[in-house]
PDB file of C-alpha atoms in Angstrom:
ATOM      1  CA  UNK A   1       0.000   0.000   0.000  1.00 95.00           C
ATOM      2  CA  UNK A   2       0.849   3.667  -0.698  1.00 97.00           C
ATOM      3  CA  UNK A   3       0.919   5.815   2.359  1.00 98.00           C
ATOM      4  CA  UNK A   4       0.050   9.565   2.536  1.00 98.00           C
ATOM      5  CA  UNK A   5       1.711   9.681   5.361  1.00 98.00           C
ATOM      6  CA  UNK A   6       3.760  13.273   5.229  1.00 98.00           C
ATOM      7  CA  UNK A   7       0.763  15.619   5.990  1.00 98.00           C
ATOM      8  CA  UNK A   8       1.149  18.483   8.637  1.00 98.00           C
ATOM      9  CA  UNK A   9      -1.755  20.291   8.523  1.00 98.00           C
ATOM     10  CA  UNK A  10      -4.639  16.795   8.234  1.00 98.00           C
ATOM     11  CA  UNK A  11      -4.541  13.617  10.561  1.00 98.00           C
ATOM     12  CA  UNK A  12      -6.905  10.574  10.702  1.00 98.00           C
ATOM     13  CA  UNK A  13      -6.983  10.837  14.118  1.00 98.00           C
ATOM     14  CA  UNK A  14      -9.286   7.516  14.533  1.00 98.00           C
ATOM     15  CA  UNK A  15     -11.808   5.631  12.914  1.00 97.00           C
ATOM     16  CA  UNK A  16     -14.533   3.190  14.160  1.00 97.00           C
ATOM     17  CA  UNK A  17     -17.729   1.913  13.827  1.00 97.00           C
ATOM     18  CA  UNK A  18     -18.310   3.242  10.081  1.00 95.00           C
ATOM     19  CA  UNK A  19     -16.797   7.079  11.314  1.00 97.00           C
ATOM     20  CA  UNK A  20     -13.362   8.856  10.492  1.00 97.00           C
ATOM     21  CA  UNK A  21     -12.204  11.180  13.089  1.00 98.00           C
ATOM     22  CA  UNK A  22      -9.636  13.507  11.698  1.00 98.00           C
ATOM     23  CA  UNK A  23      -8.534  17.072  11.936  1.00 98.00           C
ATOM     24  CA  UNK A  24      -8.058  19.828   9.124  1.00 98.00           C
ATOM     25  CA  UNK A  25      -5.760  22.525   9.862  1.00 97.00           C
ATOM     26  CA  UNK A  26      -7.911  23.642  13.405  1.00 96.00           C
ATOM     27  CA  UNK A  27     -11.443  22.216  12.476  1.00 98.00           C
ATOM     28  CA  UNK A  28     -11.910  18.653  14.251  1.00 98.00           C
ATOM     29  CA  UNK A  29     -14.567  16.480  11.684  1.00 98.00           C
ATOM     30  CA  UNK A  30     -16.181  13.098  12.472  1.00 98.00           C
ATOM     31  CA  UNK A  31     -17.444  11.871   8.722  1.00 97.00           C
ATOM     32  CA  UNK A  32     -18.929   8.647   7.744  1.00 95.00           C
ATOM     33  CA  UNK A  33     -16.599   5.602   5.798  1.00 94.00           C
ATOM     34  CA  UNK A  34     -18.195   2.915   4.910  1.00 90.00           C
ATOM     35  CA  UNK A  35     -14.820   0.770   4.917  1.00 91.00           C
ATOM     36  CA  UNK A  36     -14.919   0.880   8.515  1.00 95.00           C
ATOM     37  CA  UNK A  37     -16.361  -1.478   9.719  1.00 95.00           C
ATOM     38  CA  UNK A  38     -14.498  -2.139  12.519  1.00 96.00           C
ATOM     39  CA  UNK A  39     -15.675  -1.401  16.114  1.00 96.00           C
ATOM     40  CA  UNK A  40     -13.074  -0.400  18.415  1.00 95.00           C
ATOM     41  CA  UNK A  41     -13.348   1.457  21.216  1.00 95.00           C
ATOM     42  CA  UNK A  42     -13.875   5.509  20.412  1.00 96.00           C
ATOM     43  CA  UNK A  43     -11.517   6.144  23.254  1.00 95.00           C
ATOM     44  CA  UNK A  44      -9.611   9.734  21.758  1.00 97.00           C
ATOM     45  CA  UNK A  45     -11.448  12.692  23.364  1.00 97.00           C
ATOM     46  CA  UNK A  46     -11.727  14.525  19.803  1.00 98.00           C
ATOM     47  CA  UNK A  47     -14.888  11.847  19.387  1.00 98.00           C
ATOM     48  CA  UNK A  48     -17.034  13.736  21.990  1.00 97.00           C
ATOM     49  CA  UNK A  49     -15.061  16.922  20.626  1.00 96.00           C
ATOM     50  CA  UNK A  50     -15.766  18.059  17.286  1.00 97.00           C
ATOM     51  CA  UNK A  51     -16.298  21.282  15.492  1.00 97.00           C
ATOM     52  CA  UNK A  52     -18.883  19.428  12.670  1.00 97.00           C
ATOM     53  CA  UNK A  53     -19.739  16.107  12.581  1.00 97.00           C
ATOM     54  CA  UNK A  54     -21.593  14.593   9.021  1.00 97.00           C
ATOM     55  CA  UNK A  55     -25.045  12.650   9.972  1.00 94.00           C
ATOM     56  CA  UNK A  56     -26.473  10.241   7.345  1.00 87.00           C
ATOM     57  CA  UNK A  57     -29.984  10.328   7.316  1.00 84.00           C
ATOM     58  CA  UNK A  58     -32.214   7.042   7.315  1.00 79.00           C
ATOM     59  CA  UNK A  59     -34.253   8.056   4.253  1.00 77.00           C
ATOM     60  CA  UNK A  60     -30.510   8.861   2.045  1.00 77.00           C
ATOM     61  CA  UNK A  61     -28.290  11.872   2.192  1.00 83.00           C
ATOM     62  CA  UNK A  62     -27.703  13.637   5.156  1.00 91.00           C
ATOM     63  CA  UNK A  63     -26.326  17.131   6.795  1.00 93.00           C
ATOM     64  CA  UNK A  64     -23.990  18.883   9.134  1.00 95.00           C
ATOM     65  CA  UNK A  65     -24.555  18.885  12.454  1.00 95.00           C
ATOM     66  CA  UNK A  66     -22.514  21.859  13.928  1.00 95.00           C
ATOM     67  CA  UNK A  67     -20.710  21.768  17.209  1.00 95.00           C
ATOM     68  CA  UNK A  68     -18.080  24.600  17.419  1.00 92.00           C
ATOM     69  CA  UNK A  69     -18.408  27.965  15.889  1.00 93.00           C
ATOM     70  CA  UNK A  70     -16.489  27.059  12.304  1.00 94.00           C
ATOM     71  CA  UNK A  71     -15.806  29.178   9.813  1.00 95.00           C
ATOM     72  CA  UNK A  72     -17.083  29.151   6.268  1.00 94.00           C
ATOM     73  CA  UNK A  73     -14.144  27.742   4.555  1.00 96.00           C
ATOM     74  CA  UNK A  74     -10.221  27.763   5.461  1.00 98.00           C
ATOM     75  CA  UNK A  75      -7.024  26.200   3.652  1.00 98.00           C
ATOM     76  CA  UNK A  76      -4.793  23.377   4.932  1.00 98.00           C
ATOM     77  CA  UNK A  77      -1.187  23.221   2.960  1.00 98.00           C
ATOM     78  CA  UNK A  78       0.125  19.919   1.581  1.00 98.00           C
ATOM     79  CA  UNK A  79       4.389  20.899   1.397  1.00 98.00           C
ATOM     80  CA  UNK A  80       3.993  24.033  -0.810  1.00 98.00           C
ATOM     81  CA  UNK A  81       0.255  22.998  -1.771  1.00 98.00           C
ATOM     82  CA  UNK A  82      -2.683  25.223  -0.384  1.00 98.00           C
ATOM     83  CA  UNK A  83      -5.797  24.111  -0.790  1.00 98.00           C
ATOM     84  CA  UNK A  84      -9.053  26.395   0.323  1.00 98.00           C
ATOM     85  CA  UNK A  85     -11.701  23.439   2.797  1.00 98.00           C
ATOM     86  CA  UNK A  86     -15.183  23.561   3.571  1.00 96.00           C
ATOM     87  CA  UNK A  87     -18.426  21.432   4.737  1.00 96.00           C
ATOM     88  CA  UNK A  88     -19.934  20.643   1.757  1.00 91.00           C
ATOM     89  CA  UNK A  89     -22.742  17.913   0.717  1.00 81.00           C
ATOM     90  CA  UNK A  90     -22.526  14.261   1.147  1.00 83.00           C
ATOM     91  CA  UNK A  91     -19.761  14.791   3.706  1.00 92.00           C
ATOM     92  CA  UNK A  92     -16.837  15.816   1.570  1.00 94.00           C
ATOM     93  CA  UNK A  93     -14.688  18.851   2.570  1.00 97.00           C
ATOM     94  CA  UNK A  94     -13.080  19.295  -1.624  1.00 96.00           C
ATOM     95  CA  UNK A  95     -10.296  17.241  -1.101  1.00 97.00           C
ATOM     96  CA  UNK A  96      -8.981  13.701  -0.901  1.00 97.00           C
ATOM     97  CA  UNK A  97      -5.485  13.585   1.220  1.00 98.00           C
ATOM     98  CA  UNK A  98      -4.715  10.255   0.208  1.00 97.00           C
ATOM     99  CA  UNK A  99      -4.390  11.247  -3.421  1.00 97.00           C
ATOM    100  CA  UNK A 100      -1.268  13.373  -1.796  1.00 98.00           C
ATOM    101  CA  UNK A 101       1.186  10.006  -2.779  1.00 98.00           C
ATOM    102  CA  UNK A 102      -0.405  10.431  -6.452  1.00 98.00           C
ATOM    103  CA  UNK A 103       0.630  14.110  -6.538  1.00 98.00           C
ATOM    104  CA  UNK A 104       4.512  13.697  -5.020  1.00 98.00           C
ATOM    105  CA  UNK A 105       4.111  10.983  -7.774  1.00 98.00           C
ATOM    106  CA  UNK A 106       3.318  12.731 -10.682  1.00 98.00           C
ATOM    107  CA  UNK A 107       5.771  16.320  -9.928  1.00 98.00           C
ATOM    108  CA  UNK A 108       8.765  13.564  -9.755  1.00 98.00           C
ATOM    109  CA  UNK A 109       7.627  12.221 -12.913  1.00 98.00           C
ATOM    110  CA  UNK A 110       7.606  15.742 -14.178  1.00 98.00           C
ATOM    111  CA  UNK A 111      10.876  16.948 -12.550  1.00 97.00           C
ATOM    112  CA  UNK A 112      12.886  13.772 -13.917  1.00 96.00           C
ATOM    113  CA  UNK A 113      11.460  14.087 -17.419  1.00 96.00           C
ATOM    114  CA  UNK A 114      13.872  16.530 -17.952  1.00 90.00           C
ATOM    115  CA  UNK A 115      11.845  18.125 -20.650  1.00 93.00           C
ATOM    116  CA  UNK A 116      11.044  21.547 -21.054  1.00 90.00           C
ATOM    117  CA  UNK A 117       6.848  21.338 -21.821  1.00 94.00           C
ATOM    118  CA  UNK A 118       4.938  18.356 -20.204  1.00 98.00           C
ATOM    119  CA  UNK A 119       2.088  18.287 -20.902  1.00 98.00           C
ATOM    120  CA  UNK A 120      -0.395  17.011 -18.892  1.00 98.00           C
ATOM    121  CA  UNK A 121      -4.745  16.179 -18.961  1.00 98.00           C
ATOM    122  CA  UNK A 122      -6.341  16.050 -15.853  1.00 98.00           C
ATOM    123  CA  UNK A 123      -9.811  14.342 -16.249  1.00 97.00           C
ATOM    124  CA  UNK A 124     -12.961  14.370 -13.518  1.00 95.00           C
ATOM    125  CA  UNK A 125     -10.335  16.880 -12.163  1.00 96.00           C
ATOM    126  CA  UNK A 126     -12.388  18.038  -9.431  1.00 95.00           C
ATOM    127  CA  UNK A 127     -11.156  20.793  -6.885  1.00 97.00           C
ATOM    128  CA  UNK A 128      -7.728  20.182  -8.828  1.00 97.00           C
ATOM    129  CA  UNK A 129      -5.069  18.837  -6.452  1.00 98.00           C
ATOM    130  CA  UNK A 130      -3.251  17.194  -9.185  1.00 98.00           C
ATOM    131  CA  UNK A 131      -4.054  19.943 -11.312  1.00 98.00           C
ATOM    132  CA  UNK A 132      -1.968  22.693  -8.798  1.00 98.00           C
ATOM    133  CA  UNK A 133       0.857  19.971  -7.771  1.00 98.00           C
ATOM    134  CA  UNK A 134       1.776  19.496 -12.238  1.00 98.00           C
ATOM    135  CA  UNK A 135       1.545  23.418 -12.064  1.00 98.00           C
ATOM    136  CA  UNK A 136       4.382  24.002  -9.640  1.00 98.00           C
ATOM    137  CA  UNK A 137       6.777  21.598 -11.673  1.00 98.00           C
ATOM    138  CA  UNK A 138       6.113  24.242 -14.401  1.00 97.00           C
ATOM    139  CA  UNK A 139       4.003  21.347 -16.646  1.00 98.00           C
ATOM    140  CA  UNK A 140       1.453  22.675 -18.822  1.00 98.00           C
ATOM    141  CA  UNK A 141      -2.202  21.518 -17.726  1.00 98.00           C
ATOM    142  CA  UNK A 142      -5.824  21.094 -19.266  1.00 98.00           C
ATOM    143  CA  UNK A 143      -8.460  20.296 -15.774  1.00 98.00           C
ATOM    144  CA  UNK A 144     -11.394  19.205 -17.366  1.00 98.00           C
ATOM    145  CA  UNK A 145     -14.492  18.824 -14.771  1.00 95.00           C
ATOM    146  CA  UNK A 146     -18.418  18.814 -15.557  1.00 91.00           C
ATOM    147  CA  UNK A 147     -18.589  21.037 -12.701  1.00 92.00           C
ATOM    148  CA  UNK A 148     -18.717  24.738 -12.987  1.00 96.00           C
ATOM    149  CA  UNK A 149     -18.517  25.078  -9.505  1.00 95.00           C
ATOM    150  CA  UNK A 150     -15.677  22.430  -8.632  1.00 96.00           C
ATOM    151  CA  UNK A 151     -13.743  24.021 -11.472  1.00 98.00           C
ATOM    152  CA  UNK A 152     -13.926  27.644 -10.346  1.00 98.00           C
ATOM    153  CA  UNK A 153     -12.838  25.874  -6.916  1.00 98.00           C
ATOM    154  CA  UNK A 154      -9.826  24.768  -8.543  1.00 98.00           C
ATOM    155  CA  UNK A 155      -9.181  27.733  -9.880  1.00 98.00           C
ATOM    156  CA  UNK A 156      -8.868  29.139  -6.047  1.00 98.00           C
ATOM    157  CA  UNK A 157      -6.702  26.353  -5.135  1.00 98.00           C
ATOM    158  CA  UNK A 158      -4.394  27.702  -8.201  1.00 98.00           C
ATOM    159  CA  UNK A 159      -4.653  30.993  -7.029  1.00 98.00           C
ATOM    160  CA  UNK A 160      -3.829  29.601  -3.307  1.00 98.00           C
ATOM    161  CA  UNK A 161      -0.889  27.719  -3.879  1.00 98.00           C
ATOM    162  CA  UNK A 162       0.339  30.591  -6.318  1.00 98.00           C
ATOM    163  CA  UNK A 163       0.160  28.849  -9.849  1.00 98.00           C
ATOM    164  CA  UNK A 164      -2.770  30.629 -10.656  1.00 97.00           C
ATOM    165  CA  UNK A 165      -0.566  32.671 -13.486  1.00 97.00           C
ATOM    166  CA  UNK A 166       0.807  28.836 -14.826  1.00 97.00           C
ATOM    167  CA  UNK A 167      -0.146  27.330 -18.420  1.00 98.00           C
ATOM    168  CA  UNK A 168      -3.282  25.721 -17.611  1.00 98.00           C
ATOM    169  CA  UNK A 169      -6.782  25.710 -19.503  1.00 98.00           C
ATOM    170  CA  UNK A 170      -9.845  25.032 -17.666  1.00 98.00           C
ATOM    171  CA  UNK A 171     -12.437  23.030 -19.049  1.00 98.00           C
ATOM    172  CA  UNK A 172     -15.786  22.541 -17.930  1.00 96.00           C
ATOM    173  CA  UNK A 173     -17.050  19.561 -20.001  1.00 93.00           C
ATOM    174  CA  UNK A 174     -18.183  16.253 -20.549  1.00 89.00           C
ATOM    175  CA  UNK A 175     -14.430  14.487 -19.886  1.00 91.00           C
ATOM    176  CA  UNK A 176     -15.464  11.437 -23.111  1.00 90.00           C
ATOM    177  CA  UNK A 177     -16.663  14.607 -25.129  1.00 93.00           C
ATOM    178  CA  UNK A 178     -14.050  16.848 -24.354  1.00 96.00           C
ATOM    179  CA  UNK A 179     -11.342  13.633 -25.244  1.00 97.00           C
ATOM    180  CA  UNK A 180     -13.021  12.702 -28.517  1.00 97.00           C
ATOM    181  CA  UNK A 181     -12.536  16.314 -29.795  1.00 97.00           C
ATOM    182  CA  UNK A 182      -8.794  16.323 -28.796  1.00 98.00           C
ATOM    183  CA  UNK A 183      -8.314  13.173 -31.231  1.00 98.00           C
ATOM    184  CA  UNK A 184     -10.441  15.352 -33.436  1.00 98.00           C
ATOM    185  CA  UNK A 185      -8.096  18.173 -33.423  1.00 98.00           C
ATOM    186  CA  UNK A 186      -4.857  16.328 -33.227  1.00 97.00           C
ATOM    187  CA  UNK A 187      -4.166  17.193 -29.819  1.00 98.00           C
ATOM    188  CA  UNK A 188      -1.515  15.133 -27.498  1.00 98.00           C
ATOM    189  CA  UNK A 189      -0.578  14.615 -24.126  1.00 98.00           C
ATOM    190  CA  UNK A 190       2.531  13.264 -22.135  1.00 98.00           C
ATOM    191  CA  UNK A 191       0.757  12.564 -19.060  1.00 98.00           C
ATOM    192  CA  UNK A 192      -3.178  11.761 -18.156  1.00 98.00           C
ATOM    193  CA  UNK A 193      -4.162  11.975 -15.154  1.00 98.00           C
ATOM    194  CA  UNK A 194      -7.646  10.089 -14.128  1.00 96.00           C
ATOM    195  CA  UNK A 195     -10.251   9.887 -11.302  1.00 92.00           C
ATOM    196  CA  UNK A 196     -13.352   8.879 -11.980  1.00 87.00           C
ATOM    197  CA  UNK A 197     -16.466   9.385 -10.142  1.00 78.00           C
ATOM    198  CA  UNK A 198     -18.381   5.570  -9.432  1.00 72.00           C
ATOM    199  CA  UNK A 199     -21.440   7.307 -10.986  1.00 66.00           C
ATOM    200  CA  UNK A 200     -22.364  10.808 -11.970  1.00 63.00           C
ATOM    201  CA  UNK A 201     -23.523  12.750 -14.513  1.00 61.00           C
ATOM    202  CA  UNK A 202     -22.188  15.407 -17.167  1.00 55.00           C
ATOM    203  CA  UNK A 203     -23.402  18.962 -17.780  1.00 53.00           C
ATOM    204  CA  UNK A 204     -26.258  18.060 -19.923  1.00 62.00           C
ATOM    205  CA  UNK A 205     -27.522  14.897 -18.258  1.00 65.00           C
ATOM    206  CA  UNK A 206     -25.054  12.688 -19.533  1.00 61.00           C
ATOM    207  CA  UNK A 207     -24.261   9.555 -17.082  1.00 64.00           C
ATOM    208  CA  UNK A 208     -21.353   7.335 -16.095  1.00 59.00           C
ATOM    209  CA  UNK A 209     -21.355   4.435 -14.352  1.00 68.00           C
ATOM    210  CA  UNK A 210     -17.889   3.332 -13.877  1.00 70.00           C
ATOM    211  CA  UNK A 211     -17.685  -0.313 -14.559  1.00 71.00           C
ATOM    212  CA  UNK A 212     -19.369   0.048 -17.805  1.00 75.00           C
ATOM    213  CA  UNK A 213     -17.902   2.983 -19.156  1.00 81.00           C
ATOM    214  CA  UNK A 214     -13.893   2.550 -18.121  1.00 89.00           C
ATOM    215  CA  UNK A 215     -12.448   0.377 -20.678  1.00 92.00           C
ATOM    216  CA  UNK A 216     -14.144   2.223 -23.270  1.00 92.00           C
ATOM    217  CA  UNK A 217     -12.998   5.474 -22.198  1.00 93.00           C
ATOM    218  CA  UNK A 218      -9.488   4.478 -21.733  1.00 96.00           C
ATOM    219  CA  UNK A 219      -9.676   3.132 -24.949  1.00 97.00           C
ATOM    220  CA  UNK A 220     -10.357   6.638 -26.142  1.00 96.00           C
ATOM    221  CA  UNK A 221      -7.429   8.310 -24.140  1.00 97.00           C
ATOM    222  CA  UNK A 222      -5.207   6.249 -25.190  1.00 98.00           C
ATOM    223  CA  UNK A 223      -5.324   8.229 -28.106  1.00 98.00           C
ATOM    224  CA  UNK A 224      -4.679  11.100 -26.869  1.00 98.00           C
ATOM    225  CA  UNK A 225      -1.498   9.997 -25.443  1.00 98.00           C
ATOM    226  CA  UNK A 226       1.926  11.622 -27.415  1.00 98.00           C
ATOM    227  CA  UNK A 227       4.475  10.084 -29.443  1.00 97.00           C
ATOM    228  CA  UNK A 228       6.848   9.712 -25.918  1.00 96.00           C
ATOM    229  CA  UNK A 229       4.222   9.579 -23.239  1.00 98.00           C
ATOM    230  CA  UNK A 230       5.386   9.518 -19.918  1.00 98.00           C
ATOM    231  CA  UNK A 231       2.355   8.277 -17.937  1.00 98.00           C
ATOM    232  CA  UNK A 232      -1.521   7.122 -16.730  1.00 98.00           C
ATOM    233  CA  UNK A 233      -2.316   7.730 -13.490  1.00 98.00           C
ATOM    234  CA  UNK A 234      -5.928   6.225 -12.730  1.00 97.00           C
ATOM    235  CA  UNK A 235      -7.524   6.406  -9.061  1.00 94.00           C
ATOM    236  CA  UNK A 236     -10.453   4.747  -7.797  1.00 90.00           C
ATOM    237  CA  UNK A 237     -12.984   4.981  -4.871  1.00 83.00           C
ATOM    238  CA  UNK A 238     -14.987   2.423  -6.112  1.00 69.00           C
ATOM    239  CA  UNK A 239     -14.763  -0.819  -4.033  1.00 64.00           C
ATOM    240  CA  UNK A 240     -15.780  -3.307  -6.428  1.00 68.00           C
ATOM    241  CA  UNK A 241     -12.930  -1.895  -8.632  1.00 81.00           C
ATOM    242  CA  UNK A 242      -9.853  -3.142  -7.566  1.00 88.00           C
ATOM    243  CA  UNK A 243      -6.484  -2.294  -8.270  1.00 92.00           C
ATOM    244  CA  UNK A 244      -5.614  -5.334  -9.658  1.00 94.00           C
ATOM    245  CA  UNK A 245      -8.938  -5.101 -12.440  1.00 93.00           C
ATOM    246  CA  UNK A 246      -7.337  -1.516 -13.099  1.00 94.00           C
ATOM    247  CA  UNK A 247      -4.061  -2.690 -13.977  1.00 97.00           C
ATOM    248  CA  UNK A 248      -5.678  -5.265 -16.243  1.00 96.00           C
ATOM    249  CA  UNK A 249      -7.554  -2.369 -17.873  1.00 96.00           C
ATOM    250  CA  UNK A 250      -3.958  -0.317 -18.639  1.00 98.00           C
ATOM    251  CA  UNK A 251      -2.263  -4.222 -19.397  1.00 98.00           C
ATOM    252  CA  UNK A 252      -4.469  -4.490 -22.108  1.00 98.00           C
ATOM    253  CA  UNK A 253      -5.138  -1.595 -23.842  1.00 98.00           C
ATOM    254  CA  UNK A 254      -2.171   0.674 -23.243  1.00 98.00           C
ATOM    255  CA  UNK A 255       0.751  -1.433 -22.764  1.00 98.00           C
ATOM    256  CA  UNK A 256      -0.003  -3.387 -25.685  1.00 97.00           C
ATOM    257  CA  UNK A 257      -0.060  -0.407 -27.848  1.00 96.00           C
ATOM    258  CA  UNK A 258       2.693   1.910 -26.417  1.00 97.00           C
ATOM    259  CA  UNK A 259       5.057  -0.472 -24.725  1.00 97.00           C
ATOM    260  CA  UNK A 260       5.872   0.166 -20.907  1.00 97.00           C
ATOM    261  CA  UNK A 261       4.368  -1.601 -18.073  1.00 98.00           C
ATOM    262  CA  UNK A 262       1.969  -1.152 -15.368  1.00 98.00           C
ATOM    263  CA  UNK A 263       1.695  -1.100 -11.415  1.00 98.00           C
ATOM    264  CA  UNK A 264      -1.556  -0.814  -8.908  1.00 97.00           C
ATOM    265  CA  UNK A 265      -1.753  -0.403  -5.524  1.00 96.00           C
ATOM    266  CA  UNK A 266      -4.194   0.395  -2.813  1.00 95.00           C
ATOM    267  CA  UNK A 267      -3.395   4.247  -0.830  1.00 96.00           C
ATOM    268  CA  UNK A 268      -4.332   4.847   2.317  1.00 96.00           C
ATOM    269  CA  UNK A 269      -3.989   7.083   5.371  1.00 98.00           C
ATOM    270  CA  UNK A 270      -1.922   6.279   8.483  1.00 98.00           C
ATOM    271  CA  UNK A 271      -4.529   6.548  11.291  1.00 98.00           C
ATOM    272  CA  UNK A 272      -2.777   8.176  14.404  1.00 97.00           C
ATOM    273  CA  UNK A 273      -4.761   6.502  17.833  1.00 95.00           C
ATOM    274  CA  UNK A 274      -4.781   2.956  16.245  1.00 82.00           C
ATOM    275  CA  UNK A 275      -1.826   2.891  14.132  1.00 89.00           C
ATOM    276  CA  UNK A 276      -2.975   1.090  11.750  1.00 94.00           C
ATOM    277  CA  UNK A 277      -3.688   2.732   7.799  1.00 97.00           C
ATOM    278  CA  UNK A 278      -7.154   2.872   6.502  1.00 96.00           C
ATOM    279  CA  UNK A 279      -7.593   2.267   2.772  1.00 94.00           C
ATOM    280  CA  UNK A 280      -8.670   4.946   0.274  1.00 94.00           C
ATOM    281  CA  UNK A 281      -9.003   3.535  -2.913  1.00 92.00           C
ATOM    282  CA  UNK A 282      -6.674   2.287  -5.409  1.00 94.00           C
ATOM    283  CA  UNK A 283      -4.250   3.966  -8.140  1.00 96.00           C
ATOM    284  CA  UNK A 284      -2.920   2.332 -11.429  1.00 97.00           C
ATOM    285  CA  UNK A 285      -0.017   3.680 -12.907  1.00 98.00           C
ATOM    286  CA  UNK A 286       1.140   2.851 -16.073  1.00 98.00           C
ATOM    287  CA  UNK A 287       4.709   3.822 -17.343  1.00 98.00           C
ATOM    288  CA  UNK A 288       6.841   4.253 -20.604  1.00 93.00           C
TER     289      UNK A 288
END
């Protein structure tokens, strides 16, 4: 397993009984996991402490449940990262800190290329961690998101950690639509980066279900990849997708047309009261 296990500024404090403890910057969050299923004892005094806690509702969904007067957003820094937090729906707070291994990852990747221009597509790029880690190793980025509101996020996050004046396009699209014109136009890229919602749905009602769409689509980036591609980098949160089936995906489709080979792990967070690390998903990489 990959580790994100050089954060300052966010700790999994604990997790039991289907519940993450963990602390962002200040703010002290209890959200739900569904991978926990184990039931230790809830013995750290940050349980019966927290600023917000995240309650799932019986009928679906669910809210915030204040504690602590919090305020309406704040940043947490990742190294020279800055990223801009807040209590949004369905429990999230904009960013994943596992994905930090995937982003010291991809800047080595960039900083060892020894190239001048790397170009780089970040797809279902979100709030744009990966987007604003390429950025500082002075790559060249297109974020491409569905979301005009989790793009214009990233776009604070560039501003935050100071690449906000970097080569970077930002895309609000359809990611399969906005990849089928690139091949279209003759456009290339030296690394694609990939994460995948399990299911959602595109700016006008278009929807992806990940198991049934994924080989497809990385069919279709594959050919968007350049003449000396460096990398694919795809995550995934879904857990009937597992690392290995992702590396089968990349096996077949782009090592057997460009060469290279292919690795997949789980990531996960080091969680501080048990010791233990709780798992966050999965990452394939594949490699020229």
């Amino acid at each position: 397993m990959r580790i994100a296990d050089e954060w300052k500024e966010y700790e999994l404090i604990d997790c039991s009984s289907g519940e993450k403890l963990e602390r962002w910057n200040r703010q002290i969050l209890i959200r739900p996991d569904p991978q926990v299923i184990w039931k230790s004892e809830k013995a750290h005094r940050l349980w019966a402490q927290p600023s917000a806690q995240y309650i799932r509702s019986r009928t679906g969904g669910g809210k915030w449940k204040v504690f602590k007067r919090m305020p309406p957003a704040w940043q947490i820094r990742y190294k020279d990262l800055t990223f801009n937090i807040k209590t949004m729906g369905f429990k999230h707070t904009g960013l994943f800190p596992e994905q930090a291994v995937n982003w010291d990852f991809v800047r080595e990747l960039i900083r060892n290329s020894n190239r001048e221009d790397v170009k780089v597509l970040n797809l279902f790029a979100y709030t744009g961690g990966a987007t604003v880690a390429c950025l500082k190793e002075g790559a060249s980025v297109v974020h491409v998101d569905a979301s005009k509101g989790m793009t214009n996020w990233a776009k604070e996050n560039a501003i935050a950690s100071g690449v906000a004046d970097g080569d970077v396009r930002w895309i609000v699209d359809d990611c399969m639509k906005f990849v089928q014109r690139e091949i279209r136009r003759g456009n290339s890229y030296d690394i694609i980066i990939l994460d995948p919602p399990s299911y959602g749905r595109g700016p006008k009602g278009e929807i992806w279900h990940l198991e049934d769409s994924l080989y497809d689509f990385m069919k279709t980036v594959e050919k968007v990849l350049s003449d000396e591609p460096i990398a694919v980098i795809l995550n995934s949160y879904t857990t009937g997708l597992s690392a290995s089936v992702m590396k089968y995906i990349l096996d077949d489709i782009v090592v057997k047309s460009r060469g290279g080979s292919s690795t997949a792990d789980e990531i996960g967070l080091p969680v501080t009261a048990g010791g233990g690390v709780l798992p966050c998903g999965a990452t394939a990489i594949w490699q020229n």
